[in-house]
Amino acid sequence: MIVLPSIPHPDFAIDLATLSLISVLLLLSFLSLCLIFYFKFKTHNSYYLQSFNALWTVRFLLVFFIILWSLTEALRLPFFRKHYIYPFFEDLTLGQQASLCKLHLVLSLGLLEPGFLVTLLFLLLVSIKKRTPRGSWAFLFLLATCLPLSSLQFLFVFFQSSRSEFPSWFRRSSVIVRDGSHSRIVLCSSPFLSISLFGAFAAVYCLYFLFSCWSVVSLVINKKLRVRTYTLAFTVLIAVTLQVLFLVLSLFWEPGELTFGVVEFIEFLSTFTCAAVGQGILVIIPIVDSLAVGGDCCRWYPIIIQTKTEEESKEESV
């Protein structure tokens, strides 16, 4: 049962739009999970699809991170917390509610979003490898990149001095305001320290991702695969850049203002687009293609059997 507020307020439309997009992303993620497991069991004994099935755990990890990120984004919304969390935990104090904002911040910017971005990069990197690595390498790759980031986010958010010489927006992860019924509620925000840390990660990630896409495109022969690679690269690079940009812009307005809500929604929309397109190109489309051709298409990326010059010479002879 969906609970609607009795008195509409400007942020209600933004919260409702965010929850709707979260629902869409969750449905897309569950579709991806169904395809992953269906394809695994259907092609379990297939010799031609062994290399594709070797990475099913990595694709599952990508979808799993996106599902958890979607759920934590719902935790950020005051409407969702008020109607679906607080009724079950009526004794939560304002300080404990503020801790939920801190938890969302560490999970979102420190673990879950970097997690699915790094998993996406891993899938892109193995596309140019002659041998498909084991799924355990993806976990090591994740630990090496995400563990330091999440640890620093945890330290910056949960262990900070209240007597800081810096302004409040430098370390503030939540504020207390009054809603339309004059009740005090906690609104989440992103402090400058967390934004700076995630921005540094995003800068390094975008450069590495761009280099990886360039390496893949230089080996791709199939035009359709080229279009997919370009689409993935354009979406990820633009989405991550916009997210960091609007995270910085959110510092110029106070939580509770309509402009702040709009900026936060655009920041969420950029990450939503990145997650949806990443799932479509790396999970859904390749599995559907493989099932459609009955096993002739083994990967979303090309298996280079012939060089470009050999392929071009064949086309010329035809």
Short mmCIF file of N, CA and C in Angstrom, two decimals, residues 110-111 140-156 197 201:
data_model
loop_
_atom_site.label_atom_id
_atom_site.label_comp_id
_atom_site.label_asym_id
_atom_site.label_seq_id
_atom_site.Cartn_x
_atom_site.Cartn_y
_atom_site.Cartn_z
N GLY A 110 30.70 5.77 -0.88
CA GLY A 110 31.91 5.08 -0.48
C GLY A 110 32.01 3.63 -0.90
N LEU A 111 30.86 2.98 -1.13
CA LEU A 111 30.90 1.54 -1.41
C LEU A 111 30.08 1.13 -2.63
N LEU A 140 38.85 -9.19 -5.90
CA LEU A 140 40.12 -8.57 -5.52
C LEU A 140 40.24 -7.17 -6.11
N PHE A 141 39.77 -7.01 -7.33
CA PHE A 141 39.78 -5.70 -7.98
C PHE A 141 38.91 -4.72 -7.21
N LEU A 142 37.76 -5.20 -6.76
CA LEU A 142 36.84 -4.36 -5.98
C LEU A 142 37.44 -3.98 -4.63
N LEU A 143 38.02 -4.96 -3.94
CA LEU A 143 38.59 -4.67 -2.63
C LEU A 143 39.73 -3.67 -2.72
N ALA A 144 40.54 -3.80 -3.75
CA ALA A 144 41.69 -2.92 -3.89
C ALA A 144 41.29 -1.48 -4.17
N THR A 145 40.15 -1.28 -4.82
CA THR A 145 39.72 0.07 -5.19
C THR A 145 38.69 0.67 -4.23
N CYS A 146 37.75 -0.15 -3.77
CA CYS A 146 36.64 0.38 -2.98
C CYS A 146 36.90 0.40 -1.48
N LEU A 147 37.72 -0.51 -0.99
CA LEU A 147 37.95 -0.57 0.45
C LEU A 147 38.62 0.70 0.98
N PRO A 148 39.68 1.21 0.34
CA PRO A 148 40.25 2.47 0.83
C PRO A 148 39.27 3.64 0.76
N LEU A 149 38.48 3.69 -0.31
CA LEU A 149 37.52 4.78 -0.47
C LEU A 149 36.44 4.73 0.60
N SER A 150 35.86 3.55 0.81
CA SER A 150 34.80 3.43 1.82
C SER A 150 35.34 3.67 3.23
N SER A 151 36.58 3.26 3.49
CA SER A 151 37.17 3.49 4.82
C SER A 151 37.35 4.98 5.09
N LEU A 152 37.83 5.72 4.08
CA LEU A 152 38.01 7.16 4.24
C LEU A 152 36.67 7.86 4.40
N GLN A 153 35.68 7.45 3.63
CA GLN A 153 34.35 8.04 3.77
C GLN A 153 33.79 7.79 5.17
N PHE A 154 34.01 6.60 5.68
CA PHE A 154 33.53 6.27 7.02
C PHE A 154 34.21 7.15 8.07
N LEU A 155 35.50 7.35 7.94
CA LEU A 155 36.23 8.19 8.89
C LEU A 155 35.79 9.65 8.79
N PHE A 156 35.62 10.16 7.57
CA PHE A 156 35.23 11.55 7.40
C PHE A 156 33.83 11.83 7.91
N LEU A 197 36.29 13.65 -1.87
CA LEU A 197 36.85 12.30 -1.94
C LEU A 197 36.26 11.53 -3.12
N PHE A 201 38.04 10.17 -6.76
CA PHE A 201 37.83 8.83 -7.31
C PHE A 201 37.25 8.92 -8.72
#
